[in-house]
Structures are given as C-alpha cells and as structure tokens.
Amino acid sequence: MNDTSLPADLAGVESPLEQDGFACLHASTTRALLEPYGLADWAGFAASWNRLGLDRYMADGGRYRRRRHATYTVSAEAIERKKHQPHYQSRDYNELNGGIERWFRPVETTIGTHPALIAVLRLMRRLVTDLTPPDRRPDIWHVEIHQFRIEARAGEPGEPTPEGLHRDGVDWVLVLMIQRENVASGETTIHDLHRRPVGHFTLTDPLDAALVDDNRVYHGVTAVRPIDPARPAWRDVLVVTFRHQ
C-alpha cells in the first residue's frame, strides 16, 4: 500500500483525536479523506447491509440487531483477511454480552475486498499509526470490522450499544454511518475515564463518522425509535477497531 499522499484534511482530524480522545467527522470531510485511498461504489457497499444475519447472542433477549464480522491484519505493505474467527470481549469491557466466543456470519467475500472498505482500512491505518507513539506503534495491526443494523419497532426501540457506556478493549474505534431509515435519536455520547461527559453528537448522514481513542474515553449511543411506527426503521453503521497484535 502506498500512503505517501497526505489528504488535506488529515491534520484536522488528528488534532482533536490527539487533544480530546475523539473526533466527529461530517460526511463531506470523511469523503474527502477516503477518496485518495480509493473510495468507490458506495451504493453497492451500503446495499450489503440488507444481507446481514440476526445477532443471536443478545443477553437482553433482544432481536433488534443484525450483523456480520471479519478480521484482518493491516500493515503499510498489505491488508490481509484472516480466517473467520469468533468475536470475543471480556466482561470487563462488555458486561452484557462479554465472556463468551460469539460466532457471527462472515462479511461477504466481495464486501471484504470492496474498494470502500479497503479505503476505510487504509485511511484508518494512516491515522492510528500517526497518532500512536513510535515506541508503541506496531508494524501490523489486528483489525475487526462489524456491519451492524439496529432495527426499531413501535414499542420496541433498538439499542445500538445495549451494554451502555463502554470501551471496546482495543486501541482505536471508527463508527461510520451507512444509512438511517425512519429513526429518531441515536445520539453518540463521549465520557472521560472518570465517566464525566465530554462530548455528544448524532451521526445522521451516510459517511458521517466518529473516531475514538479507546484507551482514553468511553462511548455509547442512545436507543433509536421509529419516526413512523407503520414503516420499517433501522440504523446501519460500520464499526472498525484497531489494536496491537
């Protein structure tokens, strides 16, 4: 991979991440950052969220979350998909669903190599490498990607983060808005390590994004509810996490 070109707005993203531990990006900024890394066929990428599988591991009994999952190694030289494996979080980070291996449907092969996804992974590698001190900077990052759809129905809100305010147990987190359909709320809240609120915003448009330093802040998202209870309602996001191997 050749990351020699520096997108013009990269410093404007790295500065708040370095200073505050999080950054909120408007869609126009995200698109400008991704295009030099090969962003293409966004519509085809977003359409794959219609083909997710039900998350059957919800300890709250909910049936409102659909998802797919994949893991990668990402370095300056290559992006390589790993053999399909379970997603695992300790209960220290996920009191609701942690402590067990969770096997989700794999991300579809064509989506796993889609130019939109590869652009995201290349941009993220550049950002997190820049922001990680040299003495802690790995040559190869372990990366997980999660396609999420949170569905909302009349009298049954959807919970984007049913575990509540949390950290993911990684180094860096990207939440990329894919689509919102007929839903209200879904506000992202950011808290410091003492759980004091330090920021809040709502991802509304495709390519709106949140970047989080998972070592420095907690994050959570409020429940989504249908605007028109008679119509289908959902919130689609891509979550990408980077951590040391």
mmCIF file of C-alpha atoms in Angstrom:
data_model
loop_
_atom_site.group_PDB
_atom_site.id
_atom_site.type_symbol
_atom_site.label_atom_id
_atom_site.label_comp_id
_atom_site.label_asym_id
_atom_site.label_seq_id
_atom_site.Cartn_x
_atom_site.Cartn_y
_atom_site.Cartn_z
ATOM 1 C CA MET A 1 0.000 0.000 0.000
ATOM 2 C CA ASN A 2 1.237 3.477 -0.831
ATOM 3 C CA ASP A 3 0.250 6.068 1.788
ATOM 4 C CA THR A 4 2.682 8.757 0.675
ATOM 5 C CA SER A 5 -0.053 11.213 -0.311
ATOM 6 C CA LEU A 6 -1.456 13.137 2.647
ATOM 7 C CA PRO A 7 -5.142 14.096 2.409
ATOM 8 C CA ALA A 8 -5.502 17.803 3.017
ATOM 9 C CA ASP A 9 -7.864 17.448 6.000
ATOM 10 C CA LEU A 10 -5.921 14.737 7.849
ATOM 11 C CA ALA A 11 -4.353 17.115 10.362
ATOM 12 C CA GLY A 12 -7.791 18.495 11.173
ATOM 13 C CA VAL A 13 -8.891 15.006 12.214
ATOM 14 C CA GLU A 14 -5.746 14.045 14.079
ATOM 15 C CA SER A 15 -5.688 17.206 16.191
ATOM 16 C CA PRO A 16 -8.979 16.648 18.099
ATOM 17 C CA LEU A 17 -8.218 12.936 18.414
ATOM 18 C CA GLU A 18 -4.875 13.738 19.978
ATOM 19 C CA GLN A 19 -6.239 16.502 22.190
ATOM 20 C CA ASP A 20 -9.660 15.166 23.226
ATOM 21 C CA GLY A 21 -9.557 11.434 22.503
ATOM 22 C CA PHE A 22 -12.361 11.607 19.937
ATOM 23 C CA ALA A 23 -13.400 13.331 16.727
ATOM 24 C CA CYS A 24 -16.690 13.723 14.884
ATOM 25 C CA LEU A 25 -16.451 13.994 11.093
ATOM 26 C CA HIS A 26 -19.113 15.340 8.760
ATOM 27 C CA ALA A 27 -19.749 13.272 5.644
ATOM 28 C CA SER A 28 -18.043 15.763 3.336
ATOM 29 C CA THR A 29 -14.846 15.559 5.385
ATOM 30 C CA THR A 30 -14.924 11.767 5.519
ATOM 31 C CA ARG A 31 -15.459 11.507 1.778
ATOM 32 C CA ALA A 32 -12.562 13.888 1.083
ATOM 33 C CA LEU A 33 -10.316 11.790 3.313
ATOM 34 C CA LEU A 34 -11.363 8.459 1.779
ATOM 35 C CA GLU A 35 -11.279 9.355 -1.912
ATOM 36 C CA PRO A 36 -7.450 9.464 -2.146
ATOM 37 C CA TYR A 37 -7.456 5.929 -0.742
ATOM 38 C CA GLY A 38 -9.766 4.563 -3.445
ATOM 39 C CA LEU A 39 -13.335 5.073 -2.212
ATOM 40 C CA ALA A 40 -15.766 3.816 -4.905
ATOM 41 C CA ASP A 41 -19.207 2.217 -5.372
ATOM 42 C CA TRP A 42 -20.608 3.452 -2.081
ATOM 43 C CA ALA A 43 -24.132 2.384 -3.112
ATOM 44 C CA GLY A 44 -23.048 -1.216 -3.683
ATOM 45 C CA PHE A 45 -21.205 -1.266 -0.369
ATOM 46 C CA ALA A 46 -24.177 0.150 1.563
ATOM 47 C CA ALA A 47 -26.615 -2.305 -0.078
ATOM 48 C CA SER A 48 -24.830 -5.224 1.611
ATOM 49 C CA TRP A 49 -26.350 -4.143 4.947
ATOM 50 C CA ASN A 50 -29.607 -5.631 3.612
ATOM 51 C CA ARG A 51 -27.996 -9.088 3.845
ATOM 52 C CA LEU A 52 -26.914 -9.328 7.480
ATOM 53 C CA GLY A 53 -27.747 -12.133 9.895
ATOM 54 C CA LEU A 54 -29.598 -11.894 13.212
ATOM 55 C CA ASP A 55 -27.402 -11.450 16.301
ATOM 56 C CA ARG A 56 -28.498 -14.377 18.492
ATOM 57 C CA TYR A 57 -26.141 -13.615 21.374
ATOM 58 C CA MET A 58 -28.092 -10.752 22.922
ATOM 59 C CA ALA A 59 -28.240 -11.438 26.666
ATOM 60 C CA ASP A 60 -31.108 -8.967 26.990
ATOM 61 C CA GLY A 61 -33.212 -11.228 24.749
ATOM 62 C CA GLY A 62 -33.413 -8.577 22.033
ATOM 63 C CA ARG A 63 -33.875 -9.452 18.374
ATOM 64 C CA TYR A 64 -33.219 -5.954 17.072
ATOM 65 C CA ARG A 65 -29.583 -6.329 15.962
ATOM 66 C CA ARG A 66 -28.240 -7.807 12.715
ATOM 67 C CA ARG A 67 -24.550 -8.076 11.920
ATOM 68 C CA ARG A 68 -21.612 -9.600 10.060
ATOM 69 C CA HIS A 69 -17.996 -9.744 11.198
ATOM 70 C CA ALA A 70 -14.479 -10.166 9.793
ATOM 71 C CA THR A 71 -10.880 -9.818 10.982
ATOM 72 C CA TYR A 72 -7.765 -8.560 9.194
ATOM 73 C CA THR A 73 -4.098 -7.847 9.579
ATOM 74 C CA VAL A 74 -3.249 -4.362 8.323
ATOM 75 C CA SER A 75 0.240 -3.021 7.730
ATOM 76 C CA ALA A 76 1.924 -0.477 5.475
ATOM 77 C CA GLU A 77 2.506 -3.250 2.949
ATOM 78 C CA ALA A 78 -0.757 -5.190 2.878
ATOM 79 C CA ILE A 79 -4.314 -5.741 4.042
ATOM 80 C CA GLU A 80 -4.968 -9.439 4.588
ATOM 81 C CA ARG A 81 -8.184 -11.030 5.739
ATOM 82 C CA LYS A 82 -7.791 -13.645 8.456
ATOM 83 C CA LYS A 83 -9.528 -16.986 8.689
ATOM 84 C CA HIS A 84 -13.030 -16.463 10.096
ATOM 85 C CA GLN A 85 -12.976 -16.423 13.878
ATOM 86 C CA PRO A 86 -15.261 -15.555 16.785
ATOM 87 C CA HIS A 87 -15.581 -12.108 18.273
ATOM 88 C CA TYR A 88 -14.593 -12.055 21.938
ATOM 89 C CA GLN A 89 -14.780 -9.349 24.592
ATOM 90 C CA SER A 90 -14.111 -9.874 28.269
ATOM 91 C CA ARG A 91 -16.839 -8.963 30.727
ATOM 92 C CA ASP A 92 -14.560 -6.141 31.881
ATOM 93 C CA TYR A 93 -15.476 -4.384 28.633
ATOM 94 C CA ASN A 94 -18.911 -5.845 27.855
ATOM 95 C CA GLU A 95 -20.902 -6.818 30.936
ATOM 96 C CA LEU A 96 -23.960 -7.731 28.856
ATOM 97 C CA ASN A 97 -22.591 -9.967 26.104
ATOM 98 C CA GLY A 98 -18.940 -10.473 27.034
ATOM 99 C CA GLY A 99 -17.120 -13.527 28.346
ATOM 100 C CA ILE A 100 -18.043 -15.895 25.505
ATOM 101 C CA GLU A 101 -16.968 -16.530 21.934
ATOM 102 C CA ARG A 102 -19.577 -15.106 19.576
ATOM 103 C CA TRP A 103 -19.657 -16.504 16.052
ATOM 104 C CA PHE A 104 -21.347 -14.173 13.566
ATOM 105 C CA ARG A 105 -21.887 -14.591 9.865
ATOM 106 C CA PRO A 106 -18.734 -13.609 7.972
ATOM 107 C CA VAL A 107 -18.644 -10.443 5.938
ATOM 108 C CA GLU A 108 -19.366 -11.417 2.336
ATOM 109 C CA THR A 109 -16.259 -12.084 0.252
ATOM 110 C CA THR A 110 -16.972 -9.292 -2.226
ATOM 111 C CA ILE A 111 -17.624 -6.809 0.584
ATOM 112 C CA GLY A 112 -14.472 -7.914 2.406
ATOM 113 C CA THR A 113 -12.406 -6.671 -0.547
ATOM 114 C CA HIS A 114 -14.713 -3.849 -1.618
ATOM 115 C CA PRO A 115 -12.913 -0.586 -2.518
ATOM 116 C CA ALA A 116 -14.971 1.358 0.024
ATOM 117 C CA LEU A 117 -13.878 -0.946 2.838
ATOM 118 C CA ILE A 118 -10.261 -1.035 1.698
ATOM 119 C CA ALA A 119 -10.245 2.774 1.595
ATOM 120 C CA VAL A 120 -11.528 2.845 5.176
ATOM 121 C CA LEU A 121 -8.849 0.418 6.365
ATOM 122 C CA ARG A 122 -6.066 2.301 4.570
ATOM 123 C CA LEU A 123 -7.167 5.657 5.972
ATOM 124 C CA MET A 124 -7.531 4.262 9.485
ATOM 125 C CA ARG A 125 -4.085 2.691 9.373
ATOM 126 C CA ARG A 126 -2.618 6.042 8.417
ATOM 127 C CA LEU A 127 -4.462 7.861 11.201
ATOM 128 C CA VAL A 128 -3.775 5.418 14.015
ATOM 129 C CA THR A 129 -0.139 4.997 13.006
ATOM 130 C CA ASP A 130 0.353 8.760 13.069
ATOM 131 C CA LEU A 131 -1.288 9.003 16.491
ATOM 132 C CA THR A 132 0.445 6.067 18.183
ATOM 133 C CA PRO A 133 3.792 6.913 19.843
ATOM 134 C CA PRO A 134 6.701 5.264 17.989
ATOM 135 C CA ASP A 135 7.658 3.083 20.949
ATOM 136 C CA ARG A 136 4.138 1.562 20.991
ATOM 137 C CA ARG A 137 3.465 1.538 17.258
ATOM 138 C CA PRO A 138 3.070 -1.986 15.824
ATOM 139 C CA ASP A 139 4.175 -2.958 12.348
ATOM 140 C CA ILE A 140 0.971 -4.957 11.960
ATOM 141 C CA TRP A 141 -2.440 -4.071 13.409
ATOM 142 C CA HIS A 142 -5.152 -6.554 14.321
ATOM 143 C CA VAL A 143 -8.384 -5.187 12.856
ATOM 144 C CA GLU A 144 -12.001 -6.249 13.286
ATOM 145 C CA ILE A 145 -14.893 -4.966 11.204
ATOM 146 C CA HIS A 146 -18.550 -5.202 12.164
ATOM 147 C CA GLN A 147 -21.541 -4.485 9.955
ATOM 148 C CA PHE A 148 -24.440 -3.525 12.257
ATOM 149 C CA ARG A 149 -28.104 -2.934 11.589
ATOM 150 C CA ILE A 150 -30.193 -1.834 14.570
ATOM 151 C CA GLU A 151 -33.921 -2.195 13.930
ATOM 152 C CA ALA A 152 -36.619 -0.243 15.766
ATOM 153 C CA ARG A 153 -40.318 -1.016 16.022
ATOM 154 C CA ALA A 154 -43.331 0.548 17.703
ATOM 155 C CA GLY A 155 -42.913 -0.012 21.429
ATOM 156 C CA GLU A 156 -39.581 -1.763 20.842
ATOM 157 C CA PRO A 157 -36.646 0.649 20.485
ATOM 158 C CA GLY A 158 -33.360 -0.576 19.060
ATOM 159 C CA GLU A 159 -30.227 -0.323 21.187
ATOM 160 C CA PRO A 160 -27.012 0.443 19.265
ATOM 161 C CA THR A 161 -24.984 -0.090 22.454
ATOM 162 C CA PRO A 162 -27.103 -2.325 24.712
ATOM 163 C CA GLU A 163 -24.138 -2.718 27.074
ATOM 164 C CA GLY A 164 -24.381 1.021 27.795
ATOM 165 C CA LEU A 165 -21.453 3.374 28.146
ATOM 166 C CA HIS A 166 -18.369 1.296 27.377
ATOM 167 C CA ARG A 167 -14.889 0.834 25.991
ATOM 168 C CA ASP A 168 -14.186 -1.903 23.446
ATOM 169 C CA GLY A 169 -10.869 -3.167 24.792
ATOM 170 C CA VAL A 170 -8.941 -2.084 21.685
ATOM 171 C CA ASP A 171 -6.812 0.939 20.785
ATOM 172 C CA TRP A 172 -8.883 2.819 18.195
ATOM 173 C CA VAL A 173 -12.517 2.706 17.072
ATOM 174 C CA LEU A 174 -14.217 4.074 13.967
ATOM 175 C CA VAL A 175 -18.010 4.257 13.690
ATOM 176 C CA LEU A 176 -19.078 5.074 10.129
ATOM 177 C CA MET A 177 -22.692 5.894 9.332
ATOM 178 C CA ILE A 178 -24.041 3.880 6.411
ATOM 179 C CA GLN A 179 -27.737 4.793 6.500
ATOM 180 C CA ARG A 180 -30.550 5.856 8.808
ATOM 181 C CA GLU A 181 -34.088 4.975 7.757
ATOM 182 C CA ASN A 182 -37.118 6.338 9.631
ATOM 183 C CA VAL A 183 -35.367 6.548 13.020
ATOM 184 C CA ALA A 184 -35.041 9.253 15.648
ATOM 185 C CA SER A 185 -32.291 9.711 18.260
ATOM 186 C CA GLY A 186 -29.186 7.502 18.224
ATOM 187 C CA GLU A 187 -27.057 10.194 19.866
ATOM 188 C CA THR A 188 -23.417 9.308 20.499
ATOM 189 C CA THR A 189 -22.084 10.349 23.898
ATOM 190 C CA ILE A 190 -18.418 10.507 24.892
ATOM 191 C CA HIS A 191 -17.183 10.344 28.500
ATOM 192 C CA ASP A 192 -13.711 10.529 30.018
ATOM 193 C CA LEU A 193 -12.210 7.759 32.134
ATOM 194 C CA HIS A 194 -13.993 9.180 35.186
ATOM 195 C CA ARG A 195 -17.258 8.825 33.214
ATOM 196 C CA ARG A 196 -17.742 12.571 33.018
ATOM 197 C CA PRO A 197 -19.414 13.706 29.770
ATOM 198 C CA VAL A 198 -17.049 15.421 27.352
ATOM 199 C CA GLY A 199 -18.988 15.396 24.069
ATOM 200 C CA HIS A 200 -22.123 14.372 22.222
ATOM 201 C CA PHE A 201 -23.295 14.319 18.594
ATOM 202 C CA THR A 202 -25.570 12.372 16.263
ATOM 203 C CA LEU A 203 -24.387 10.627 13.114
ATOM 204 C CA THR A 204 -27.134 11.340 10.602
ATOM 205 C CA ASP A 205 -25.845 11.242 7.011
ATOM 206 C CA PRO A 206 -24.049 8.459 5.120
ATOM 207 C CA LEU A 207 -20.290 8.847 5.745
ATOM 208 C CA ASP A 208 -20.707 10.826 8.971
ATOM 209 C CA ALA A 209 -18.123 9.285 11.302
ATOM 210 C CA ALA A 210 -16.891 9.108 14.874
ATOM 211 C CA LEU A 211 -13.277 8.274 15.767
ATOM 212 C CA VAL A 212 -12.439 7.243 19.320
ATOM 213 C CA ASP A 213 -9.236 6.626 21.274
ATOM 214 C CA ASP A 214 -10.473 3.607 23.227
ATOM 215 C CA ASN A 215 -7.714 3.951 25.816
ATOM 216 C CA ARG A 216 -8.867 7.430 26.805
ATOM 217 C CA VAL A 217 -12.657 7.663 26.553
ATOM 218 C CA TYR A 218 -15.900 5.730 26.909
ATOM 219 C CA HIS A 219 -18.624 5.910 24.283
ATOM 220 C CA GLY A 220 -22.281 4.952 23.984
ATOM 221 C CA VAL A 221 -25.285 5.535 21.732
ATOM 222 C CA THR A 222 -28.862 6.205 22.800
ATOM 223 C CA ALA A 223 -31.730 3.998 21.630
ATOM 224 C CA VAL A 224 -33.353 4.594 18.242
ATOM 225 C CA ARG A 225 -37.114 4.722 17.742
ATOM 226 C CA PRO A 226 -39.229 4.742 14.588
ATOM 227 C CA ILE A 227 -40.456 8.130 13.439
ATOM 228 C CA ASP A 228 -43.387 6.486 11.651
ATOM 229 C CA PRO A 229 -44.297 3.291 13.571
ATOM 230 C CA ALA A 230 -46.045 1.889 10.496
ATOM 231 C CA ARG A 231 -42.837 1.817 8.445
ATOM 232 C CA PRO A 232 -39.607 -0.198 8.789
ATOM 233 C CA ALA A 233 -36.926 1.659 10.739
ATOM 234 C CA TRP A 234 -33.213 0.956 11.107
ATOM 235 C CA ARG A 235 -29.737 2.411 11.735
ATOM 236 C CA ASP A 236 -26.817 0.939 9.751
ATOM 237 C CA VAL A 237 -23.183 1.512 10.749
ATOM 238 C CA LEU A 238 -19.759 0.051 10.072
ATOM 239 C CA VAL A 239 -17.581 -0.318 13.169
ATOM 240 C CA VAL A 240 -13.842 -0.822 12.689
ATOM 241 C CA THR A 241 -11.436 -1.465 15.579
ATOM 242 C CA PHE A 242 -7.632 -1.401 15.532
ATOM 243 C CA ARG A 243 -5.442 -2.893 18.250
ATOM 244 C CA HIS A 244 -1.895 -4.109 18.737
ATOM 245 C CA GLN A 245 -1.308 -7.686 17.635
#
